[in-house]
GROMACS .gro file of C-alpha atoms in nm:
model
  344
    1MET     CA    1  12.364  11.347  12.812
    2GLN     CA    2  11.990  11.403  12.745
    3GLN     CA    3  11.769  11.282  13.013
    4ARG     CA    4  11.512  10.992  12.869
    5LEU     CA    5  11.166  10.979  12.996
    6PRO     CA    6  11.145  10.621  13.235
    7LEU     CA    7  10.870  10.428  13.036
    8PRO     CA    8  10.603  10.374  13.350
    9ILE     CA    9  10.638  10.782  13.335
   10ALA     CA   10  10.624  10.853  12.946
   11LEU     CA   11  10.296  10.580  12.944
   12LEU     CA   12  10.140  10.769  13.239
   13ILE     CA   13  10.181  11.085  13.062
   14PHE     CA   14  10.061  11.005  12.723
   15SER     CA   15   9.791  10.788  12.823
   16SER     CA   16   9.638  11.086  13.029
   17ALA     CA   17   9.658  11.330  12.749
   18LEU     CA   18   9.487  11.075  12.526
   19PHE     CA   19   9.213  11.046  12.753
   20VAL     CA   20   9.190  11.449  12.740
   21ILE     CA   21   9.199  11.480  12.366
   22SER     CA   22   9.001  11.205  12.283
   23ILE     CA   23   8.720  11.383  12.492
   24SER     CA   24   8.815  11.717  12.318
   25SER     CA   25   8.793  11.541  12.000
   26VAL     CA   26   8.390  11.399  12.099
   27THR     CA   27   8.345  11.801  12.155
   28VAL     CA   28   8.464  11.890  11.817
   29GLY     CA   29   8.202  11.976  11.490
   30PRO     CA   30   7.891  12.153  11.395
   31MET     CA   31   7.703  12.094  11.717
   32ASN     CA   32   7.799  12.283  12.008
   33ILE     CA   33   7.899  12.007  12.276
   34SER     CA   34   8.050  12.115  12.597
   35PHE     CA   35   8.351  11.954  12.747
   36SER     CA   36   8.148  11.859  13.074
   37GLN     CA   37   7.858  11.728  12.835
   38SER     CA   38   8.114  11.460  12.637
   39LEU     CA   39   8.257  11.347  12.951
   40GLN     CA   40   7.906  11.326  13.134
   41SER     CA   41   7.791  11.108  12.816
   42LEU     CA   42   8.079  10.916  12.791
   43VAL     CA   43   8.234  10.836  13.134
   44PHE     CA   44   7.896  10.847  13.348
   45LYS     CA   45   7.646  10.765  13.126
   46SER     CA   46   7.429  11.071  13.281
   47GLU     CA   47   7.081  11.072  13.132
   48GLU     CA   48   7.078  11.425  13.185
   49ILE     CA   49   7.201  11.488  12.875
   50ALA     CA   50   6.942  11.504  12.606
   51SER     CA   51   6.924  11.231  12.360
   52HIS     CA   52   7.019  11.417  12.039
   53ILE     CA   53   7.356  11.478  12.199
   54ASN     CA   54   7.370  11.156  12.309
   55MET     CA   55   7.313  10.988  11.998
   56VAL     CA   56   7.565  11.220  11.787
   57ILE     CA   57   7.851  11.165  12.079
   58HIS     CA   58   7.781  10.805  12.094
   59GLU     CA   59   7.715  10.687  11.702
   60ILE     CA   60   7.942  10.977  11.513
   61ARG     CA   61   8.216  11.149  11.720
   62PHE     CA   62   8.314  10.855  11.940
   63PRO     CA   63   8.365  10.608  11.658
   64ARG     CA   64   8.534  10.864  11.502
   65THR     CA   65   8.769  10.912  11.792
   66LEU     CA   66   8.826  10.529  11.819
   67LEU     CA   67   8.898  10.499  11.480
   68CYS     CA   68   9.122  10.803  11.468
   69ILE     CA   69   9.354  10.629  11.800
   70LEU     CA   70   9.380  10.307  11.657
   71VAL     CA   71   9.465  10.436  11.292
   72GLY     CA   72   9.741  10.673  11.434
   73ALA     CA   73   9.875  10.384  11.659
   74ILE     CA   74   9.918  10.130  11.364
   75LEU     CA   75  10.084  10.382  11.144
   76ALA     CA   76  10.327  10.499  11.404
   77ILE     CA   77  10.425  10.180  11.506
   78CYS     CA   78  10.441  10.042  11.150
   79GLY     CA   79  10.701  10.375  11.059
   80THR     CA   80  10.895  10.238  11.372
   81VAL     CA   81  10.953   9.937  11.290
   82MET     CA   82  11.033  10.018  10.930
   83GLN     CA   83  11.283  10.244  11.038
   84GLY     CA   84  11.415  10.028  11.253
   85LEU     CA   85  11.434   9.749  10.975
   86PHE     CA   86  11.571   9.961  10.710
   87ARG     CA   87  11.820  10.138  10.991
   88ASN     CA   88  11.733  10.499  10.862
   89PRO     CA   89  11.556  10.758  10.949
   90LEU     CA   90  11.341  10.855  10.623
   91ALA     CA   91  11.194  10.492  10.602
   92GLU     CA   92  10.826  10.540  10.603
   93PRO     CA   93  10.537  10.365  10.456
   94GLY     CA   94  10.401  10.666  10.274
   95ILE     CA   95  10.752  10.834  10.138
   96ILE     CA   96  10.868  10.456  10.010
   97GLY     CA   97  10.566  10.389   9.819
   98VAL     CA   98  10.412  10.132  10.014
   99SER     CA   99  10.118  10.336  10.086
  100ALA     CA  100  10.094  10.425   9.750
  101GLY     CA  101  10.103  10.020   9.648
  102ALA     CA  102   9.797   9.985   9.911
  103ALA     CA  103   9.580  10.261   9.764
  104LEU     CA  104   9.627  10.106   9.393
  105GLY     CA  105   9.491   9.796   9.535
  106ALA     CA  106   9.218   9.940   9.745
  107ALA     CA  107   9.073  10.121   9.444
  108PHE     CA  108   9.135   9.875   9.203
  109ALA     CA  109   8.880   9.654   9.470
  110ILE     CA  110   8.650   9.963   9.518
  111VAL     CA  111   8.588   9.980   9.137
  112LEU     CA  112   8.575   9.600   9.075
  113TYR     CA  113   8.345   9.590   9.345
  114GLY     CA  114   8.127   9.885   9.223
  115ARG     CA  115   8.107   9.715   8.879
  116PHE     CA  116   7.967   9.397   8.992
  117SER     CA  117   7.771   9.536   9.325
  118HIS     CA  118   7.443   9.427   9.176
  119PHE     CA  119   7.579   9.027   9.164
  120LEU     CA  120   7.783   9.043   9.532
  121PRO     CA  121   7.720   9.078   9.891
  122GLU     CA  122   7.834   9.376  10.070
  123LEU     CA  123   8.084   9.157  10.266
  124VAL     CA  124   8.277   9.121   9.976
  125GLU     CA  125   8.355   9.455   9.952
  126VAL     CA  126   8.435   9.464  10.308
  127LEU     CA  127   8.679   9.196  10.251
  128ALA     CA  128   8.788   9.268   9.909
  129VAL     CA  129   8.948   9.609  10.001
  130PRO     CA  130   9.165   9.510  10.320
  131LEU     CA  131   9.265   9.253  10.099
  132PHE     CA  132   9.356   9.414   9.779
  133ALA     CA  133   9.505   9.670   9.973
  134PHE     CA  134   9.706   9.418  10.208
  135ILE     CA  135   9.853   9.258   9.860
  136GLY     CA  136   9.962   9.595   9.686
  137GLY     CA  137  10.148   9.740   9.990
  138THR     CA  138  10.305   9.383  10.027
  139VAL     CA  139  10.430   9.388   9.687
  140THR     CA  140  10.550   9.752   9.719
  141THR     CA  141  10.725   9.676  10.031
  142ILE     CA  142  10.919   9.340   9.886
  143LEU     CA  143  10.997   9.524   9.543
  144VAL     CA  144  11.168   9.859   9.758
  145TYR     CA  145  11.374   9.618  10.002
  146ARG     CA  146  11.473   9.397   9.658
  147LEU     CA  147  11.572   9.715   9.508
  148GLY     CA  148  11.724   9.900   9.796
  149THR     CA  149  11.929   9.620   9.924
  150GLY     CA  150  12.235   9.511   9.792
  151LYS     CA  151  12.595   9.328   9.897
  152MET     CA  152  12.670   9.663  10.081
  153GLY     CA  153  12.371   9.704  10.238
  154THR     CA  154  12.029   9.910  10.239
  155SER     CA  155  12.042  10.193  10.009
  156VAL     CA  156  11.850  10.518  10.158
  157THR     CA  157  11.903  10.688   9.794
  158VAL     CA  158  11.764  10.389   9.629
  159MET     CA  159  11.471  10.306   9.849
  160LEU     CA  160  11.381  10.689   9.806
  161LEU     CA  161  11.427  10.661   9.436
  162ALA     CA  162  11.230  10.336   9.410
  163GLY     CA  163  10.954  10.483   9.636
  164VAL     CA  164  10.929  10.775   9.383
  165ALA     CA  165  10.880  10.549   9.076
  166ILE     CA  166  10.618  10.343   9.303
  167SER     CA  167  10.432  10.609   9.398
  168ALA     CA  168  10.434  10.748   9.015
  169LEU     CA  169  10.276  10.405   8.908
  170SER     CA  170  10.057  10.364   9.146
  171GLY     CA  171   9.917  10.727   9.092
  172ALA     CA  172   9.853  10.667   8.702
  173GLY     CA  173   9.664  10.336   8.832
  174ILE     CA  174   9.468  10.512   9.052
  175GLY     CA  175   9.436  10.793   8.780
  176TYR     CA  176   9.336  10.519   8.556
  177MET     CA  177   9.064  10.358   8.782
  178ASN     CA  178   8.891  10.786   8.812
  179PHE     CA  179   8.856  10.739   8.468
  180VAL     CA  180   8.658  10.431   8.443
  181ALA     CA  181   8.453  10.521   8.750
  182ASP     CA  182   8.108  10.610   8.807
  183ASP     CA  183   7.997  10.930   9.020
  184GLN     CA  184   7.965  10.737   9.310
  185MET     CA  185   8.277  10.554   9.250
  186LEU     CA  186   8.468  10.852   9.203
  187ARG     CA  187   8.320  11.067   9.464
  188ASP     CA  188   8.439  10.736   9.696
  189LEU     CA  189   8.751  10.707   9.563
  190THR     CA  190   8.846  11.098   9.551
  191LEU     CA  191   8.720  11.163   9.917
  192TRP     CA  192   8.930  10.831  10.020
  193SER     CA  193   9.238  10.917   9.837
  194MET     CA  194   9.283  11.240  10.045
  195GLY     CA  195   9.287  11.067  10.399
  196SER     CA  196   8.954  11.077  10.539
  197LEU     CA  197   8.781  10.939  10.894
  198ALA     CA  198   8.431  11.021  10.850
  199GLY     CA  199   8.315  10.684  10.757
  200ALA     CA  200   8.393  10.530  11.120
  201ASN     CA  201   8.150  10.248  11.154
  202THR     CA  202   8.205   9.947  11.369
  203ALA     CA  203   8.333   9.672  11.099
  204ALA     CA  204   8.610   9.956  11.069
  205ILE     CA  205   8.701  10.021  11.436
  206ILE     CA  206   8.676   9.591  11.521
  207MET     CA  207   8.900   9.529  11.222
  208CYS     CA  208   9.146   9.829  11.339
  209LEU     CA  209   9.137   9.713  11.668
  210ILE     CA  210   9.238   9.357  11.552
  211THR     CA  211   9.500   9.424  11.382
  212PHE     CA  212   9.656   9.663  11.627
  213CYS     CA  213   9.658   9.411  11.872
  214ILE     CA  214   9.841   9.127  11.640
  215LEU     CA  215  10.099   9.429  11.564
  216LEU     CA  216  10.153   9.545  11.877
  217ALA     CA  217  10.237   9.180  11.971
  218VAL     CA  218  10.431   9.066  11.732
  219PHE     CA  219  10.650   9.391  11.762
  220TRP     CA  220  10.681   9.348  12.078
  221ARG     CA  221  10.830   9.011  12.038
  222LYS     CA  222  11.081   9.150  11.803
  223SER     CA  223  11.172   9.447  12.000
  224MET     CA  224  11.487   9.284  12.095
  225ALA     CA  225  11.599   9.160  11.757
  226LEU     CA  226  11.534   9.487  11.613
  227ASN     CA  227  11.744   9.621  11.909
  228ALA     CA  228  12.010   9.422  11.763
  229LEU     CA  229  11.951   9.456  11.403
  230LEU     CA  230  12.033   9.811  11.502
  231LEU     CA  231  12.375   9.744  11.507
  232GLY     CA  232  12.396   9.584  11.157
  233GLU     CA  233  12.294   9.312  10.987
  234SER     CA  234  12.619   9.103  11.025
  235GLU     CA  235  12.644   9.199  11.414
  236ALA     CA  236  12.277   9.090  11.457
  237ALA     CA  237  12.377   8.758  11.266
  238HIS     CA  238  12.639   8.694  11.512
  239LEU     CA  239  12.371   8.753  11.773
  240GLY     CA  240  12.177   8.469  11.689
  241ILE     CA  241  11.875   8.689  11.488
  242PRO     CA  242  11.740   8.515  11.209
  243VAL     CA  243  11.782   8.813  11.008
  244GLU     CA  244  11.640   8.727  10.652
  245LYS     CA  245  11.345   8.549  10.839
  246LEU     CA  246  11.302   8.881  11.062
  247LYS     CA  247  11.299   9.086  10.756
  248ARG     CA  248  11.028   8.885  10.549
  249GLN     CA  249  10.806   8.873  10.877
  250LEU     CA  250  10.823   9.235  10.982
  251ILE     CA  251  10.794   9.362  10.612
  252LEU     CA  252  10.456   9.146  10.587
  253VAL     CA  253  10.331   9.250  10.886
  254THR     CA  254  10.413   9.590  10.872
  255ALA     CA  255  10.275   9.574  10.491
  256ALA     CA  256   9.932   9.389  10.644
  257GLY     CA  257   9.892   9.685  10.893
  258VAL     CA  258   9.919  10.014  10.672
  259GLY     CA  259   9.701   9.781  10.385
  260ILE     CA  260   9.425   9.781  10.646
  261THR     CA  261   9.459  10.120  10.715
  262VAL     CA  262   9.447  10.266  10.375
  263SER     CA  263   9.157  10.027  10.338
  264VAL     CA  264   8.964  10.200  10.588
  265CYS     CA  265   9.050  10.550  10.602
  266GLY     CA  266   9.251  10.635  10.271
  267MET     CA  267   9.586  10.744  10.225
  268ILE     CA  268   9.699  10.960  10.569
  269GLY     CA  269  10.077  10.998  10.521
  270PHE     CA  270  10.341  11.119  10.743
  271VAL     CA  271  10.239  11.009  11.083
  272GLY     CA  272  10.478  10.708  11.076
  273LEU     CA  273  10.785  10.930  10.990
  274VAL     CA  274  10.729  11.204  11.256
  275ILE     CA  275  10.630  11.026  11.540
  276PRO     CA  276  10.908  10.752  11.565
  277HIS     CA  277  11.172  11.057  11.576
  278LEU     CA  278  10.967  11.225  11.831
  279GLY     CA  279  10.956  10.878  12.050
  280ARG     CA  280  11.329  10.816  12.006
  281LEU     CA  281  11.368  11.201  12.136
  282LEU     CA  282  11.150  11.145  12.454
  283CYS     CA  283  11.227  10.781  12.554
  284GLY     CA  284  11.560  10.676  12.336
  285PRO     CA  285  11.603  10.437  12.092
  286ASP     CA  286  11.501  10.080  12.263
  287HIS     CA  287  11.242   9.918  12.073
  288ARG     CA  288  11.092   9.796  12.420
  289ALA     CA  289  10.965  10.143  12.535
  290LEU     CA  290  10.996  10.303  12.165
  291ILE     CA  291  10.720  10.063  12.024
  292PRO     CA  292  10.440  10.194  12.273
  293VAL     CA  293  10.553  10.501  12.347
  294SER     CA  294  10.490  10.531  11.938
  295ALA     CA  295  10.163  10.372  11.958
  296LEU     CA  296  10.049  10.650  12.210
  297LEU     CA  297  10.215  10.943  12.048
  298GLY     CA  298  10.045  10.815  11.699
  299ALA     CA  299   9.689  10.819  11.838
  300LEU     CA  300   9.777  11.150  11.999
  301LEU     CA  301   9.887  11.311  11.657
  302LEU     CA  302   9.624  11.174  11.470
  303THR     CA  303   9.348  11.264  11.716
  304GLY     CA  304   9.464  11.624  11.702
  305ALA     CA  305   9.500  11.647  11.341
  306ASP     CA  306   9.142  11.527  11.295
  307MET     CA  307   8.999  11.783  11.558
  308PHE     CA  308   9.211  12.058  11.353
  309ALA     CA  309   9.060  11.941  11.020
  310ARG     CA  310   8.677  11.964  11.138
  311VAL     CA  311   8.735  12.327  11.243
  312ALA     CA  312   8.985  12.428  11.006
  313VAL     CA  313   8.747  12.507  10.729
  314ALA     CA  314   8.395  12.482  10.965
  315PRO     CA  315   8.113  12.384  10.845
  316ALA     CA  316   8.301  12.199  10.589
  317GLU     CA  317   8.539  11.947  10.662
  318LEU     CA  318   8.925  11.918  10.541
  319PRO     CA  319   9.059  11.579  10.466
  320VAL     CA  320   9.282  11.460  10.754
  321GLY     CA  321   9.566  11.346  10.493
  322ILE     CA  322   9.612  11.736  10.384
  323VAL     CA  323   9.660  11.825  10.732
  324THR     CA  324   9.918  11.546  10.820
  325ALA     CA  325  10.106  11.659  10.516
  326LEU     CA  326  10.147  12.000  10.591
  327ILE     CA  327  10.294  11.872  10.938
  328GLY     CA  328  10.487  11.593  10.796
  329ALA     CA  329  10.655  11.763  10.472
  330PRO     CA  330  10.892  12.014  10.610
  331PHE     CA  331  10.951  11.795  10.906
  332PHE     CA  332  11.061  11.515  10.606
  333LEU     CA  333  11.260  11.816  10.465
  334TYR     CA  334  11.423  11.891  10.758
  335LEU     CA  335  11.518  11.547  10.815
  336LEU     CA  336  11.635  11.531  10.449
  337PHE     CA  337  11.866  11.787  10.486
  338GLN     CA  338  12.015  11.656  10.788
  339GLN     CA  339  12.100  11.332  10.605
  340ARG     CA  340  12.224  11.474  10.285
  341GLY     CA  341  12.575  11.427  10.326
  342ARG     CA  342  12.518  11.063  10.367
  343ILE     CA  343  12.309  10.976  10.111
  344LEU     CA  344  12.461  11.198   9.850
   0.00000   0.00000   0.00000
């Protein structure tokens, strides 16, 4: 029997690792800043550090690191809940088309605002992009769920095929948005579609922090219901779980979380696929432990991927979505190879 990490020990280990990698993330970039300087500037607020170094750390790198942590945690717990909800290891917002649907909504909002930016305040764009991303992600999630669920339960094959079709349709829609966009909008859409955390700012951090806190609270309250759902829908219903109501709630909340991350930093895939498997391997399938552990692991993975993206092709910067795809795509093929007997 495989030894599992107790939750307090797992939280302590991963929190400590996240602290170290966060300080390391602040040191990585075109300007050479040592680990000790970053630690002194962030933790001890030392006045001995040069003002330009303090400015780079506090205004550029630290906000970006915070956004990495929050986005990685949101994507990880959304993937964890989605896999528990659909009861299969291949469910992930990017693979079943939810991220693509949210991306289409956000792209539509970006282009629409660009057309009428002279008449609309900047606040409209700040609110419109997350709203349209949420609508796109919600519609996509409901559509995939309806297509993949029948009298015999949820079909992984139908879900994957539906995700392929929806991603293709969303890709066509985003392509059309690129076609009608002007130069500035096209530049924004291209960078955003590959996933980037370079645009970290206070508004994005606050929005992601609020989203993460709400998601964590909701998912934690539903963790026992998710555990019961792993036994099967009929078994969970016999235990008193309102299965359909639970599905609707979690689908909407998950779509909102994915929509917010897509609107802030574009499409970053596979975090929600890889992390839940790693969390179950380390701490077991109990969602009371899996959800907080997945949040920490997701933050670790995305922060590490962003660090690699900044140094891989220095002085240029690789979009972080490319790095997560390089990590996640082989892992998905491995899972698909394992599951092929069940879905064929």
